[in-house]
């Protein structure tokens, strides 16, 4: 007889939703426990979904929760759907309304991670994108740091290459594509590194397992181009905006692997990772092996902006709760 399995331990449940959470599924708001899909679901079997990861930041002094770059995330979700031939029946504005409603119903007053997914929902066997039904779901979970942002992290260059645009396009945030990120991340952590850096098929620097990458050489901030199989990150764009506002020279160009070894500074960025200084790569210290001045400056500005503490970047955030203060 097959034994029933025990409930997983707390560490296996990190990032899980509390029982009081709400979700949006098939056009309805439902308690998280009722947000269930069939094992036959096409996206579950073949990875035919696209998704976003959106953060909301709690500002304790303002008693308000702020969703970061909501419009940009939903514009990207629409672009991902276009590539994957998924019909999303909601506009960017409507997706924003659903987001605020799910977070409000869940009642979060802490940093939160929001996960919208548009996916092929037909319950049948058959690999294709056409002649299938589409669905949309969204849920939110309390979420602190994904990668330590205070301590510098160690990275290893992955033996796994990033999928090419003509294989599984990184420009579309496709659920199935994250097998590539998972292979790279586990390889890196089992080798004793915190994170992986993945290269393109032709050996240029692409990005982290699920983060974009910046480096500093000769005082110039560099980042690989969208054509080097990166996800066109929203935090990446924000960092380029901060760099421009701060007068930090910035260049988007192809990057060689060994440029990382001799860089003055390297950092990874993304919604989950936020901004993480990389202090060693393949056992070589980056700069003097500590947080560098350009990374520190950008980080400081970014972390104030996301909690709506900066006048200049106030349009990056949307308050969740009515009025100027949360309940
Ligand atoms: C593969 C990959 N690259 C980069 C990023 C960073 O993108 P963003 O800044 O939009 O979160 C992510 C995170 O979503 C990602 O999964």
CSV table of C-alpha atoms and ligand atoms in Angstrom, one decimal:
chain,number,residue,atom,x,y,z
A,1,UNK,CA,0.0,0.0,0.0
A,2,UNK,CA,1.3,3.5,-0.8
A,3,UNK,CA,1.8,5.6,2.4
A,4,UNK,CA,0.3,9.0,2.7
A,5,UNK,CA,2.9,11.7,3.0
A,6,UNK,CA,3.3,14.0,6.0
A,7,UNK,CA,2.8,17.8,5.7
A,8,UNK,CA,6.1,19.4,4.6
A,9,UNK,CA,8.3,21.2,7.1
A,10,UNK,CA,8.3,25.0,7.6
A,11,UNK,CA,11.5,25.4,5.5
A,12,UNK,CA,9.8,23.6,2.6
A,13,UNK,CA,6.8,26.0,2.9
A,14,UNK,CA,8.8,29.3,2.7
A,15,UNK,CA,7.0,31.5,0.2
A,16,UNK,CA,3.7,29.7,0.7
A,17,UNK,CA,0.4,31.5,1.1
A,18,UNK,CA,-1.2,31.7,4.6
A,19,UNK,CA,-4.7,30.1,4.8
A,20,UNK,CA,-6.3,33.6,5.0
A,21,UNK,CA,-4.9,34.5,1.5
A,22,UNK,CA,-7.2,35.2,-1.4
A,23,UNK,CA,-6.7,34.5,-5.1
A,24,UNK,CA,-8.4,35.4,-8.4
A,25,UNK,CA,-9.2,32.4,-10.6
A,26,UNK,CA,-11.5,32.0,-13.7
A,27,UNK,CA,-12.9,35.5,-13.2
A,28,UNK,CA,-13.7,35.2,-9.5
A,29,UNK,CA,-12.1,36.1,-6.2
A,30,UNK,CA,-11.8,32.9,-4.1
A,31,UNK,CA,-10.1,32.0,-0.8
A,32,UNK,CA,-6.7,30.5,-1.6
A,33,UNK,CA,-7.8,27.0,-0.6
A,34,UNK,CA,-10.4,27.0,-3.3
A,35,UNK,CA,-7.9,28.2,-6.1
A,36,UNK,CA,-7.3,24.7,-7.5
A,37,UNK,CA,-6.7,23.5,-11.1
A,38,UNK,CA,-6.8,20.0,-12.7
A,39,UNK,CA,-3.8,17.8,-13.1
A,40,UNK,CA,-4.8,17.6,-16.8
A,41,UNK,CA,-4.2,21.4,-17.2
A,42,UNK,CA,-2.1,22.0,-20.3
A,43,UNK,CA,0.2,24.5,-18.7
A,44,UNK,CA,0.9,22.1,-15.8
A,45,UNK,CA,1.9,19.3,-18.2
A,46,UNK,CA,3.8,21.4,-20.8
A,47,UNK,CA,4.9,24.7,-19.2
A,48,UNK,CA,2.6,26.7,-21.5
A,49,UNK,CA,2.0,29.7,-19.2
A,50,UNK,CA,3.5,33.1,-18.8
A,51,UNK,CA,3.7,35.0,-15.5
A,52,UNK,CA,5.0,38.0,-13.6
A,53,UNK,CA,6.5,38.5,-10.2
A,54,UNK,CA,5.5,41.8,-8.6
A,55,UNK,CA,6.5,43.2,-5.3
A,56,UNK,CA,4.6,45.3,-2.9
A,57,UNK,CA,6.5,47.1,-0.1
A,58,UNK,CA,5.2,48.0,3.3
A,59,UNK,CA,6.0,51.4,4.6
A,60,UNK,CA,5.6,51.3,8.4
A,61,UNK,CA,5.6,55.0,9.0
A,62,UNK,CA,3.0,55.7,6.4
A,63,UNK,CA,1.1,52.4,7.3
A,64,UNK,CA,0.7,51.8,3.6
A,65,UNK,CA,1.6,49.0,1.2
A,66,UNK,CA,2.9,50.1,-2.2
A,67,UNK,CA,2.9,47.9,-5.4
A,68,UNK,CA,6.0,48.6,-7.5
A,69,UNK,CA,5.8,49.2,-11.2
A,70,UNK,CA,2.4,47.6,-11.6
A,71,UNK,CA,1.7,49.0,-15.1
A,72,UNK,CA,5.1,47.9,-16.4
A,73,UNK,CA,4.6,44.3,-15.2
A,74,UNK,CA,1.2,44.0,-16.9
A,75,UNK,CA,2.5,45.5,-20.1
A,76,UNK,CA,5.2,42.9,-20.1
A,77,UNK,CA,2.6,40.2,-19.3
A,78,UNK,CA,0.7,41.2,-22.4
A,79,UNK,CA,3.9,41.0,-24.5
A,80,UNK,CA,4.6,37.5,-23.1
A,81,UNK,CA,1.1,36.4,-24.0
A,82,UNK,CA,1.5,37.7,-27.5
A,83,UNK,CA,4.6,35.5,-28.0
A,84,UNK,CA,2.9,32.5,-26.5
A,85,UNK,CA,-0.5,33.1,-28.2
A,86,UNK,CA,-2.3,33.4,-25.0
A,87,UNK,CA,-5.5,35.5,-25.0
A,88,UNK,CA,-5.6,37.7,-21.9
A,89,UNK,CA,-9.1,39.2,-21.5
A,90,UNK,CA,-8.0,41.9,-19.1
A,91,UNK,CA,-6.4,45.3,-19.9
A,92,UNK,CA,-3.4,46.5,-18.0
A,93,UNK,CA,-5.7,48.7,-15.9
A,94,UNK,CA,-8.1,45.8,-15.1
A,95,UNK,CA,-5.2,43.6,-14.1
A,96,UNK,CA,-4.1,46.4,-11.7
A,97,UNK,CA,-7.6,46.4,-10.2
A,98,UNK,CA,-7.6,42.6,-9.7
A,99,UNK,CA,-4.1,42.9,-8.0
A,100,UNK,CA,-5.2,45.5,-5.5
A,101,UNK,CA,-8.4,43.6,-4.7
A,102,UNK,CA,-6.6,40.3,-4.0
A,103,UNK,CA,-4.0,42.0,-1.8
A,104,UNK,CA,-6.6,44.0,0.1
A,105,UNK,CA,-8.7,40.9,0.7
A,106,UNK,CA,-5.6,39.1,1.9
A,107,UNK,CA,-5.1,42.0,4.2
A,108,UNK,CA,-1.3,42.0,4.0
A,109,UNK,CA,0.6,44.7,6.0
A,110,UNK,CA,4.1,43.5,5.2
A,111,UNK,CA,6.3,43.0,2.1
A,112,UNK,CA,4.3,41.0,-0.4
A,113,UNK,CA,5.0,39.1,-3.6
A,114,UNK,CA,2.2,39.0,-6.3
A,115,UNK,CA,2.1,36.3,-8.9
A,116,UNK,CA,-0.2,36.7,-11.9
A,117,UNK,CA,-0.2,33.7,-14.4
A,118,UNK,CA,-1.9,33.5,-17.8
A,119,UNK,CA,-1.9,30.0,-19.1
A,120,UNK,CA,-3.2,27.3,-21.5
A,121,UNK,CA,-6.0,25.9,-19.4
A,122,UNK,CA,-7.4,23.1,-21.6
A,123,UNK,CA,-7.6,19.8,-19.8
A,124,UNK,CA,-6.2,17.5,-22.5
A,125,UNK,CA,-3.1,15.8,-23.9
A,126,UNK,CA,-1.4,17.4,-27.0
A,127,UNK,CA,1.6,19.7,-27.4
A,128,UNK,CA,0.7,22.9,-29.2
A,129,UNK,CA,-0.2,26.5,-28.6
A,130,UNK,CA,-3.3,26.8,-30.9
A,131,UNK,CA,-6.8,25.6,-30.4
A,132,UNK,CA,-6.6,25.7,-26.6
A,133,UNK,CA,-8.4,27.6,-23.9
A,134,UNK,CA,-6.7,30.3,-21.9
A,135,UNK,CA,-7.1,31.3,-18.3
A,136,UNK,CA,-5.7,33.8,-15.8
A,137,UNK,CA,-5.0,33.5,-12.1
A,138,UNK,CA,-3.4,35.7,-9.5
A,139,UNK,CA,-2.4,35.2,-5.9
A,140,UNK,CA,-0.1,37.0,-3.4
A,141,UNK,CA,2.1,35.8,-0.6
A,142,UNK,CA,4.0,37.6,2.2
A,143,UNK,CA,7.6,37.7,1.0
A,144,UNK,CA,10.8,39.1,2.5
A,145,UNK,CA,14.2,38.8,0.9
A,146,UNK,CA,14.8,36.2,-1.8
A,147,UNK,CA,18.6,36.8,-1.9
A,148,UNK,CA,20.4,38.4,0.9
A,149,UNK,CA,20.7,42.1,0.0
A,150,UNK,CA,22.9,43.2,2.9
A,151,UNK,CA,25.7,40.7,2.6
A,152,UNK,CA,27.6,40.4,-0.7
A,153,UNK,CA,26.9,37.1,-2.6
A,154,UNK,CA,29.1,34.6,-4.3
A,155,UNK,CA,28.4,33.5,-7.9
A,156,UNK,CA,29.5,30.7,-10.1
A,157,UNK,CA,29.4,30.7,-13.9
A,158,UNK,CA,26.8,28.0,-14.8
A,159,UNK,CA,27.5,25.0,-17.0
A,160,UNK,CA,23.9,25.4,-18.1
A,161,UNK,CA,23.5,28.0,-21.0
A,162,UNK,CA,20.5,30.4,-21.1
A,163,UNK,CA,17.9,29.2,-23.7
A,164,UNK,CA,18.2,31.0,-27.0
A,165,UNK,CA,15.5,33.3,-28.4
A,166,UNK,CA,14.9,30.6,-31.1
A,167,UNK,CA,14.6,27.8,-28.5
A,168,UNK,CA,12.6,29.2,-25.6
A,169,UNK,CA,12.5,33.0,-25.8
A,170,UNK,CA,13.7,34.6,-22.5
A,171,UNK,CA,11.9,37.8,-23.5
A,172,UNK,CA,8.6,36.1,-22.7
A,173,UNK,CA,8.4,35.1,-19.0
A,174,UNK,CA,7.3,31.5,-19.7
A,175,UNK,CA,6.7,29.2,-16.8
A,176,UNK,CA,8.4,26.2,-18.6
A,177,UNK,CA,11.5,28.2,-19.2
A,178,UNK,CA,12.2,28.3,-15.5
A,179,UNK,CA,13.5,24.8,-15.6
A,180,UNK,CA,16.7,26.4,-17.1
A,181,UNK,CA,16.9,28.8,-14.1
A,182,UNK,CA,16.2,26.0,-11.6
A,183,UNK,CA,19.0,23.8,-13.1
A,184,UNK,CA,21.4,26.7,-12.9
A,185,UNK,CA,20.4,27.7,-9.4
A,186,UNK,CA,20.7,24.2,-7.9
A,187,UNK,CA,24.0,23.5,-9.6
A,188,UNK,CA,25.4,26.8,-8.2
A,189,UNK,CA,24.1,26.2,-4.6
A,190,UNK,CA,25.2,22.6,-4.5
A,191,UNK,CA,28.7,23.8,-5.6
A,192,UNK,CA,28.7,26.2,-2.6
A,193,UNK,CA,27.8,29.5,-4.4
A,194,UNK,CA,24.8,31.7,-3.6
A,195,UNK,CA,23.8,32.2,-7.2
A,196,UNK,CA,24.5,31.3,-10.8
A,197,UNK,CA,25.5,33.5,-13.7
A,198,UNK,CA,24.4,32.1,-17.1
A,199,UNK,CA,26.0,32.6,-20.4
A,200,UNK,CA,24.4,32.7,-23.9
A,201,UNK,CA,24.9,29.8,-26.3
A,202,UNK,CA,27.9,31.7,-27.8
A,203,UNK,CA,29.4,32.3,-24.4
A,204,UNK,CA,28.6,35.9,-23.6
A,205,UNK,CA,27.2,37.0,-20.2
A,206,UNK,CA,23.4,36.8,-20.1
A,207,UNK,CA,22.2,37.2,-16.6
A,208,UNK,CA,21.7,35.5,-13.2
A,209,UNK,CA,19.4,32.5,-12.8
A,210,UNK,CA,16.4,34.8,-12.3
A,211,UNK,CA,18.1,38.3,-12.2
A,212,UNK,CA,19.6,40.8,-14.5
A,213,UNK,CA,23.3,41.7,-14.2
A,214,UNK,CA,25.2,44.9,-14.1
A,215,UNK,CA,29.0,45.4,-13.8
A,216,UNK,CA,31.2,48.5,-13.4
A,217,UNK,CA,34.4,48.9,-15.5
A,218,UNK,CA,36.4,52.1,-15.5
A,219,UNK,CA,33.5,53.8,-13.7
A,220,UNK,CA,31.0,52.9,-16.4
A,221,UNK,CA,27.9,50.9,-15.6
A,222,UNK,CA,27.5,48.1,-18.1
A,223,UNK,CA,24.7,45.6,-18.7
A,224,UNK,CA,24.1,43.0,-21.5
A,225,UNK,CA,21.6,43.9,-24.2
A,226,UNK,CA,18.1,42.5,-24.6
A,227,UNK,CA,19.4,40.4,-27.6
A,228,UNK,CA,21.6,38.3,-25.3
A,229,UNK,CA,18.7,36.2,-24.1
A,230,UNK,CA,17.9,38.2,-20.9
A,231,UNK,CA,14.5,38.9,-19.5
A,232,UNK,CA,14.0,42.6,-20.2
A,233,UNK,CA,13.8,43.4,-16.5
A,234,UNK,CA,11.8,46.1,-14.9
A,235,UNK,CA,14.3,46.6,-12.1
A,236,UNK,CA,17.1,46.8,-14.8
A,237,UNK,CA,15.2,49.7,-16.5
A,238,UNK,CA,14.7,51.4,-13.1
A,239,UNK,CA,18.5,51.1,-12.4
A,240,UNK,CA,19.3,52.7,-15.7
A,241,UNK,CA,16.9,55.5,-14.9
A,242,UNK,CA,18.6,56.0,-11.5
A,243,UNK,CA,22.0,55.9,-13.1
A,244,UNK,CA,20.9,58.5,-15.7
A,245,UNK,CA,19.5,60.8,-12.9
A,246,UNK,CA,22.7,60.4,-10.9
A,247,UNK,CA,25.0,61.1,-13.9
A,248,UNK,CA,26.6,57.6,-13.8
A,249,UNK,CA,27.7,56.7,-17.3
A,250,UNK,CA,25.9,53.6,-18.6
A,251,UNK,CA,26.3,51.4,-21.6
A,252,UNK,CA,24.3,48.5,-22.8
A,253,UNK,CA,26.6,46.1,-24.6
A,254,UNK,CA,27.7,42.5,-25.0
A,255,UNK,CA,29.9,41.4,-22.0
A,256,UNK,CA,32.6,38.7,-22.0
A,257,UNK,CA,32.8,36.2,-19.1
A,258,UNK,CA,36.3,37.4,-18.0
A,259,UNK,CA,35.2,41.0,-17.9
A,260,UNK,CA,33.2,39.9,-14.8
A,261,UNK,CA,36.4,38.7,-13.1
A,262,UNK,CA,38.2,42.0,-13.6
A,263,UNK,CA,35.2,44.3,-12.9
A,264,UNK,CA,35.3,46.9,-10.1
A,265,UNK,CA,31.8,46.0,-9.1
A,266,UNK,CA,29.1,43.5,-10.1
A,267,UNK,CA,25.5,43.3,-8.9
A,268,UNK,CA,22.3,41.3,-9.7
A,269,UNK,CA,18.9,42.8,-9.8
A,270,UNK,CA,15.3,41.8,-10.2
A,271,UNK,CA,11.9,41.9,-8.4
A,272,UNK,CA,12.7,38.9,-6.3
A,273,UNK,CA,16.4,39.5,-5.8
A,274,UNK,CA,16.1,43.4,-5.5
A,275,UNK,CA,19.7,44.6,-5.7
A,276,UNK,CA,22.4,42.1,-4.5
A,277,UNK,CA,26.1,43.0,-4.7
A,278,UNK,CA,28.2,40.2,-6.0
A,279,UNK,CA,31.5,40.0,-4.1
A,280,UNK,CA,33.0,36.9,-5.8
A,281,UNK,CA,32.6,35.1,-9.1
A,282,UNK,CA,34.2,31.6,-9.6
A,283,UNK,CA,36.3,32.2,-6.4
A,284,UNK,CA,37.7,35.5,-7.7
A,285,UNK,CA,37.0,38.5,-5.5
A,286,UNK,CA,35.2,41.3,-7.3
A,287,UNK,CA,37.0,44.6,-6.8
A,288,UNK,CA,38.1,44.5,-3.2
A,289,UNK,CA,35.5,41.8,-2.3
A,290,UNK,CA,33.1,44.3,-0.7
A,291,UNK,CA,30.1,46.3,-1.6
A,292,UNK,CA,31.3,48.9,-4.2
A,293,UNK,CA,30.4,52.6,-4.1
A,294,UNK,CA,28.2,52.7,-7.3
A,295,UNK,CA,26.2,49.6,-6.2
A,296,UNK,CA,25.8,51.2,-2.7
A,297,UNK,CA,24.6,54.5,-4.2
A,298,UNK,CA,22.1,52.9,-6.6
A,299,UNK,CA,20.8,50.5,-3.8
A,300,UNK,CA,20.2,53.3,-1.4
A,301,UNK,CA,18.1,55.3,-3.9
A,302,UNK,CA,16.3,52.2,-5.1
A,303,UNK,CA,15.3,51.0,-1.6
A,304,UNK,CA,13.9,54.4,-0.7
A,305,UNK,CA,12.0,54.6,-4.0
A,306,UNK,CA,10.2,51.2,-3.6
A,307,UNK,CA,8.7,52.2,-0.3
A,308,UNK,CA,7.6,55.6,-1.7
A,309,UNK,CA,10.1,57.6,0.3
A,310,UNK,CA,11.4,59.4,-2.7
A,311,UNK,CA,9.5,62.3,-4.3
A,312,UNK,CA,11.3,61.8,-7.7
A,313,UNK,CA,10.1,58.2,-8.1
A,314,UNK,CA,6.7,58.4,-6.5
A,315,UNK,CA,5.1,57.4,-9.8
A,316,UNK,CA,6.8,54.0,-9.6
A,317,UNK,CA,4.4,52.9,-6.8
A,318,UNK,CA,0.7,52.4,-6.3
A,319,UNK,CA,-0.9,52.4,-2.8
A,320,UNK,CA,-3.0,49.4,-2.0
A,321,UNK,CA,-5.2,50.7,0.8
A,322,UNK,CA,-7.5,53.7,0.4
A,323,UNK,CA,-6.6,57.1,1.7
A,324,UNK,CA,-3.1,58.3,2.4
A,325,UNK,CA,-2.6,55.7,5.1
A,326,UNK,CA,-3.4,52.0,5.4
A,327,UNK,CA,-6.0,50.7,7.9
B,1,LIG,C1,15.2,35.3,-15.8
B,1,LIG,C2,15.0,36.6,-15.2
B,1,LIG,N1,15.8,37.6,-15.5
B,1,LIG,C3,15.6,38.8,-14.9
B,1,LIG,C4,14.7,39.0,-14.0
B,1,LIG,C5,14.5,40.4,-13.4
B,1,LIG,O1,13.3,41.0,-14.0
B,1,LIG,P1,12.4,42.1,-13.2
B,1,LIG,O2,13.4,43.2,-12.8
B,1,LIG,O3,11.4,42.5,-14.2
B,1,LIG,O4,11.9,41.4,-12.0
B,1,LIG,C6,13.8,38.0,-13.6
B,1,LIG,C7,12.8,38.2,-12.6
B,1,LIG,O5,11.7,38.2,-12.8
B,1,LIG,C8,14.0,36.7,-14.2
B,1,LIG,O6,13.2,35.7,-13.9
